[in-house]
Amino acid sequence: MRAFLSTWRRRLGGGLRTAWAEVMPPLCPLCRCRPRPAAAAVCDDCAAALAGLPERRCPRCGGARDGILAACADCLHGSDRPWEHAVSAYAFRGLTREAVHRLKYRGDTALAPLFARSMAAAWERHGRGAVDVVVPVPLHWLRQVRRGYNQADLLARLVARQLGLPCESWLRRCRRSAQQAHLGREARQTNIQGVFACGCGPRAKGRRVLLVDDVLTTGATLGEAARVLLTAEAAAVSVLTAARG
Ligand SMILES: [Zn+2]
Ligand SMILES: [Zn+2]
């Protein structure tokens, strides 16, 4: 009897949701003023305005790659990036930049599923090699309390669900640091050194980690986080971000 009632409750709920979606089509989470097709994450105008990345990408950093070279000039000249591969969903400019700022600084967490869906799709298309576990770049606990959430953690959990992988908060910030966005390339490197610790004991050993953050700019933050995971004997670290600067 209970199973019969729960089946009918589910059917009724699904039917009401469908009927409601026909009366009130869902709004686009970016412009909030146009209904979007039920199957799409955003309306057509916003989908066209989100800054895409080129199809031909450097497998090491996820940036543009010219000619027949296997990687971009930066990576070929030995930039200090300890991860295997980096993939991003969008270029960090225009509407994408605005949307990342809304997610990160203005509490617009409704944008996380949109980014996570694009990130999972980008990883499935451009990612190389298998991964075992998704790990977010952490915020310092004080910053997380003030903000109320960690955007990288939201993205990592949703991406993990899409990719059918576990999500583990193995990293923590052991000291506060100035915000990277306000610093130049060299200052970012100094600012982030020694900021992370791995609180996972022996669990990272031999695991292939997909490290998730909102934006890859110089790679200083992701590089430092990857180094800590490799010191904890992770077998490999790759990087997935919503946007690439
Ligand atoms: Zn829109
Ligand atoms: Zn590169």
Tab-separated table of C-alpha atoms and ligand atoms in Angstrom:
chain	number	residue	atom	x	y	z
A	1	MET	CA	0.000	0.000	0.000
A	2	ARG	CA	2.838	2.389	0.951
A	3	ALA	CA	4.682	1.621	-2.318
A	4	PHE	CA	1.442	2.194	-4.277
A	5	LEU	CA	0.907	5.598	-2.603
A	6	SER	CA	4.523	6.713	-3.115
A	7	THR	CA	4.382	5.722	-6.836
A	8	TRP	CA	1.235	7.797	-7.326
A	9	ARG	CA	2.643	10.720	-5.310
A	10	ARG	CA	5.711	10.671	-7.584
A	11	ARG	CA	3.583	10.511	-10.755
A	12	LEU	CA	1.329	13.291	-9.545
A	13	GLY	CA	4.365	15.433	-8.588
A	14	GLY	CA	5.984	14.874	-11.998
A	15	GLY	CA	2.717	15.697	-13.797
A	16	LEU	CA	2.229	18.900	-11.797
A	17	ARG	CA	5.830	19.970	-12.477
A	18	THR	CA	5.354	19.420	-16.230
A	19	ALA	CA	2.047	21.316	-16.234
A	20	TRP	CA	3.653	24.170	-14.217
A	21	ALA	CA	6.613	24.339	-16.637
A	22	GLU	CA	4.139	24.793	-19.511
A	23	VAL	CA	2.306	27.616	-17.746
A	24	MET	CA	5.483	29.209	-16.344
A	25	PRO	CA	8.538	28.264	-18.485
A	26	PRO	CA	11.771	28.343	-16.440
A	27	LEU	CA	13.742	31.602	-16.613
A	28	CYS	CA	17.308	31.773	-17.821
A	29	PRO	CA	19.579	31.865	-14.715
A	30	LEU	CA	21.814	34.496	-16.396
A	31	CYS	CA	19.455	37.165	-17.786
A	32	ARG	CA	16.392	36.114	-15.742
A	33	CYS	CA	14.127	37.821	-18.200
A	34	ARG	CA	13.620	35.295	-20.947
A	35	PRO	CA	12.115	31.852	-20.675
A	36	ARG	CA	14.499	29.172	-21.815
A	37	PRO	CA	13.717	25.870	-23.548
A	38	ALA	CA	13.130	23.274	-20.818
A	39	ALA	CA	16.106	21.136	-21.878
A	40	ALA	CA	18.593	24.051	-22.127
A	41	ALA	CA	20.665	25.397	-19.223
A	42	VAL	CA	20.380	29.043	-20.430
A	43	CYS	CA	18.448	30.997	-23.078
A	44	ASP	CA	19.807	31.112	-26.647
A	45	ASP	CA	21.077	34.727	-26.330
A	46	CYS	CA	23.088	33.966	-23.184
A	47	ALA	CA	24.382	30.686	-24.635
A	48	ALA	CA	25.729	32.706	-27.603
A	49	ALA	CA	27.219	35.387	-25.305
A	50	LEU	CA	29.107	32.984	-23.010
A	51	ALA	CA	32.736	33.131	-24.135
A	52	GLY	CA	33.782	29.767	-25.511
A	53	LEU	CA	37.303	28.353	-25.787
A	54	PRO	CA	38.889	27.157	-29.047
A	55	GLU	CA	38.405	23.530	-30.016
A	56	ARG	CA	42.177	23.103	-30.466
A	57	ARG	CA	43.572	23.431	-26.961
A	58	CYS	CA	46.837	22.885	-25.161
A	59	PRO	CA	46.344	19.652	-23.172
A	60	ARG	CA	48.604	20.890	-20.332
A	61	CYS	CA	46.958	24.235	-19.532
A	62	GLY	CA	43.712	24.228	-21.548
A	63	GLY	CA	44.669	27.434	-23.417
A	64	ALA	CA	44.770	28.079	-27.166
A	65	ARG	CA	47.269	26.033	-29.188
A	66	ASP	CA	48.733	27.184	-32.506
A	67	GLY	CA	49.894	25.213	-35.496
A	68	ILE	CA	51.104	21.652	-35.199
A	69	LEU	CA	52.801	21.994	-31.813
A	70	ALA	CA	51.654	19.531	-29.133
A	71	ALA	CA	51.264	22.237	-26.468
A	72	CYS	CA	51.152	26.047	-26.166
A	73	ALA	CA	54.370	28.105	-26.112
A	74	ASP	CA	54.147	28.632	-22.322
A	75	CYS	CA	53.903	24.911	-21.578
A	76	LEU	CA	56.580	23.993	-24.142
A	77	HIS	CA	58.970	26.433	-22.470
A	78	GLY	CA	58.568	24.612	-19.186
A	79	SER	CA	56.101	26.623	-17.095
A	80	ASP	CA	55.886	25.325	-13.544
A	81	ARG	CA	52.562	23.479	-13.659
A	82	PRO	CA	52.624	20.235	-11.692
A	83	TRP	CA	49.328	18.863	-12.996
A	84	GLU	CA	48.885	16.493	-15.962
A	85	HIS	CA	46.051	18.178	-17.875
A	86	ALA	CA	43.871	21.252	-17.437
A	87	VAL	CA	40.414	21.742	-18.948
A	88	SER	CA	38.084	24.748	-18.657
A	89	ALA	CA	34.516	25.245	-19.844
A	90	TYR	CA	34.667	28.943	-20.866
A	91	ALA	CA	37.054	31.849	-21.451
A	92	PHE	CA	37.058	34.284	-18.527
A	93	ARG	CA	35.659	37.391	-20.221
A	94	GLY	CA	32.377	39.150	-20.992
A	95	LEU	CA	29.244	37.448	-19.709
A	96	THR	CA	31.285	34.486	-18.403
A	97	ARG	CA	33.370	36.804	-16.202
A	98	GLU	CA	30.227	38.521	-14.912
A	99	ALA	CA	28.563	35.162	-14.176
A	100	VAL	CA	31.640	33.844	-12.308
A	101	HIS	CA	31.678	37.023	-10.183
A	102	ARG	CA	27.978	36.613	-9.452
A	103	LEU	CA	28.572	33.032	-8.328
A	104	LYS	CA	31.683	33.885	-6.332
A	105	TYR	CA	30.967	37.235	-4.697
A	106	ARG	CA	27.239	37.901	-4.939
A	107	GLY	CA	25.735	34.688	-3.627
A	108	ASP	CA	24.196	33.690	-6.978
A	109	THR	CA	24.612	29.963	-6.325
A	110	ALA	CA	21.830	29.182	-8.840
A	111	LEU	CA	24.577	29.569	-11.480
A	112	ALA	CA	26.584	26.616	-10.108
A	113	PRO	CA	24.555	23.909	-11.947
A	114	LEU	CA	24.990	25.776	-15.260
A	115	PHE	CA	28.789	25.908	-14.855
A	116	ALA	CA	29.011	22.344	-13.497
A	117	ARG	CA	27.119	20.977	-16.476
A	118	SER	CA	29.452	22.763	-18.924
A	119	MET	CA	32.536	21.718	-16.922
A	120	ALA	CA	31.536	18.025	-16.950
A	121	ALA	CA	30.854	18.244	-20.708
A	122	ALA	CA	34.239	19.971	-21.302
A	123	TRP	CA	36.032	17.285	-19.276
A	124	GLU	CA	34.303	14.503	-21.199
A	125	ARG	CA	35.342	16.144	-24.481
A	126	HIS	CA	38.857	17.408	-23.705
A	127	GLY	CA	39.980	15.538	-20.557
A	128	ARG	CA	42.634	12.863	-20.913
A	129	GLY	CA	43.072	9.765	-18.783
A	130	ALA	CA	40.861	8.389	-16.036
A	131	VAL	CA	40.294	10.086	-12.684
A	132	ASP	CA	39.142	8.487	-9.410
A	133	VAL	CA	38.032	11.391	-7.265
A	134	VAL	CA	37.039	15.075	-7.502
A	135	VAL	CA	38.611	17.481	-4.966
A	136	PRO	CA	37.669	21.187	-4.606
A	137	VAL	CA	40.167	23.986	-3.916
A	138	PRO	CA	39.218	25.082	-0.385
A	139	LEU	CA	38.532	28.547	1.025
A	140	HIS	CA	39.929	29.577	4.393
A	141	TRP	CA	37.224	28.717	6.961
A	142	LEU	CA	36.787	32.376	7.961
A	143	ARG	CA	36.191	33.447	4.346
A	144	GLN	CA	33.781	30.536	3.888
A	145	VAL	CA	31.818	31.543	7.005
A	146	ARG	CA	31.575	35.133	5.689
A	147	ARG	CA	30.555	34.058	2.179
A	148	GLY	CA	28.307	31.257	3.406
A	149	TYR	CA	29.639	28.753	0.864
A	150	ASN	CA	32.695	27.808	-1.168
A	151	GLN	CA	31.939	28.149	-4.895
A	152	ALA	CA	34.649	25.592	-5.807
A	153	ASP	CA	33.052	23.091	-3.425
A	154	LEU	CA	29.591	23.636	-4.980
A	155	LEU	CA	31.048	23.135	-8.473
A	156	ALA	CA	33.088	20.068	-7.456
A	157	ARG	CA	30.093	18.300	-5.899
A	158	LEU	CA	27.897	18.914	-8.942
A	159	VAL	CA	30.661	17.937	-11.399
A	160	ALA	CA	31.366	14.743	-9.408
A	161	ARG	CA	27.682	13.821	-9.596
A	162	GLN	CA	27.649	14.402	-13.372
A	163	LEU	CA	30.801	12.330	-13.886
A	164	GLY	CA	29.707	9.579	-11.448
A	165	LEU	CA	32.747	10.110	-9.189
A	166	PRO	CA	33.147	10.657	-5.426
A	167	CYS	CA	33.901	14.191	-4.193
A	168	GLU	CA	36.323	14.573	-1.266
A	169	SER	CA	37.312	17.727	0.637
A	170	TRP	CA	40.884	16.567	1.164
A	171	LEU	CA	42.519	20.006	1.125
A	172	ARG	CA	42.285	22.760	3.708
A	173	ARG	CA	43.741	26.245	3.948
A	174	CYS	CA	46.007	26.428	6.953
A	175	ARG	CA	46.453	30.211	6.804
A	176	ARG	CA	44.674	33.171	5.285
A	177	SER	CA	46.151	34.826	2.198
A	178	ALA	CA	45.387	37.996	0.240
A	179	GLN	CA	42.933	37.484	-2.638
A	180	GLN	CA	44.848	36.306	-5.721
A	181	ALA	CA	42.648	38.371	-8.071
A	182	HIS	CA	44.304	41.609	-6.842
A	183	LEU	CA	47.891	40.427	-7.386
A	184	GLY	CA	50.310	40.087	-10.300
A	185	ARG	CA	51.817	36.796	-11.478
A	186	GLU	CA	54.885	36.721	-9.186
A	187	ALA	CA	53.042	38.059	-6.153
A	188	ARG	CA	50.385	35.338	-6.599
A	189	GLN	CA	53.047	32.645	-6.414
A	190	THR	CA	54.542	34.041	-3.191
A	191	ASN	CA	51.122	34.731	-1.680
A	192	ILE	CA	49.897	31.148	-2.107
A	193	GLN	CA	53.018	29.236	-1.007
A	194	GLY	CA	52.395	26.987	2.010
A	195	VAL	CA	48.695	27.913	2.185
A	196	PHE	CA	47.288	24.396	1.677
A	197	ALA	CA	47.536	21.219	3.700
A	198	CYS	CA	46.162	17.792	2.880
A	199	GLY	CA	43.926	16.460	5.635
A	200	CYS	CA	43.295	13.101	3.982
A	201	GLY	CA	45.975	10.947	5.654
A	202	PRO	CA	46.915	8.054	3.370
A	203	ARG	CA	43.667	8.211	1.336
A	204	ALA	CA	45.173	10.198	-1.558
A	205	LYS	CA	47.894	7.618	-2.112
A	206	GLY	CA	47.717	6.199	-5.637
A	207	ARG	CA	44.506	8.116	-6.512
A	208	ARG	CA	44.075	10.135	-9.713
A	209	VAL	CA	42.601	13.445	-8.624
A	210	LEU	CA	40.506	15.942	-10.592
A	211	LEU	CA	41.076	19.272	-8.836
A	212	VAL	CA	38.193	21.757	-9.287
A	213	ASP	CA	38.170	25.559	-8.992
A	214	ASP	CA	36.189	28.434	-10.501
A	215	VAL	CA	38.942	30.131	-12.569
A	216	LEU	CA	42.428	29.239	-13.808
A	217	THR	CA	44.400	32.465	-14.314
A	218	THR	CA	48.155	32.137	-13.729
A	219	GLY	CA	47.703	28.658	-12.234
A	220	ALA	CA	49.501	29.612	-8.988
A	221	THR	CA	46.646	28.489	-6.684
A	222	LEU	CA	45.896	25.274	-8.572
A	223	GLY	CA	49.621	24.522	-8.871
A	224	GLU	CA	50.156	24.846	-5.120
A	225	ALA	CA	47.074	22.695	-4.364
A	226	ALA	CA	48.253	20.054	-6.886
A	227	ARG	CA	51.737	19.983	-5.303
A	228	VAL	CA	50.212	19.295	-1.864
A	229	LEU	CA	48.138	16.409	-3.269
A	230	LEU	CA	51.205	14.974	-5.034
A	231	THR	CA	53.193	15.233	-1.790
A	232	ALA	CA	50.371	13.186	-0.212
A	233	GLU	CA	51.243	10.602	-2.905
A	234	ALA	CA	48.303	11.119	-5.265
A	235	ALA	CA	49.156	9.229	-8.471
A	236	ALA	CA	48.266	12.216	-10.689
A	237	VAL	CA	46.386	15.502	-10.565
A	238	SER	CA	44.395	17.099	-13.390
A	239	VAL	CA	42.550	20.380	-13.241
A	240	LEU	CA	39.006	21.395	-14.222
A	241	THR	CA	37.718	24.976	-13.946
A	242	ALA	CA	34.615	26.857	-15.016
A	243	ALA	CA	36.680	29.519	-16.767
A	244	ARG	CA	40.200	30.214	-17.978
A	245	GLY	CA	41.777	33.673	-17.772
B	1	ZN	ZN	19.572	34.427	-20.779
B	2	ZN	ZN	49.653	25.291	-22.328
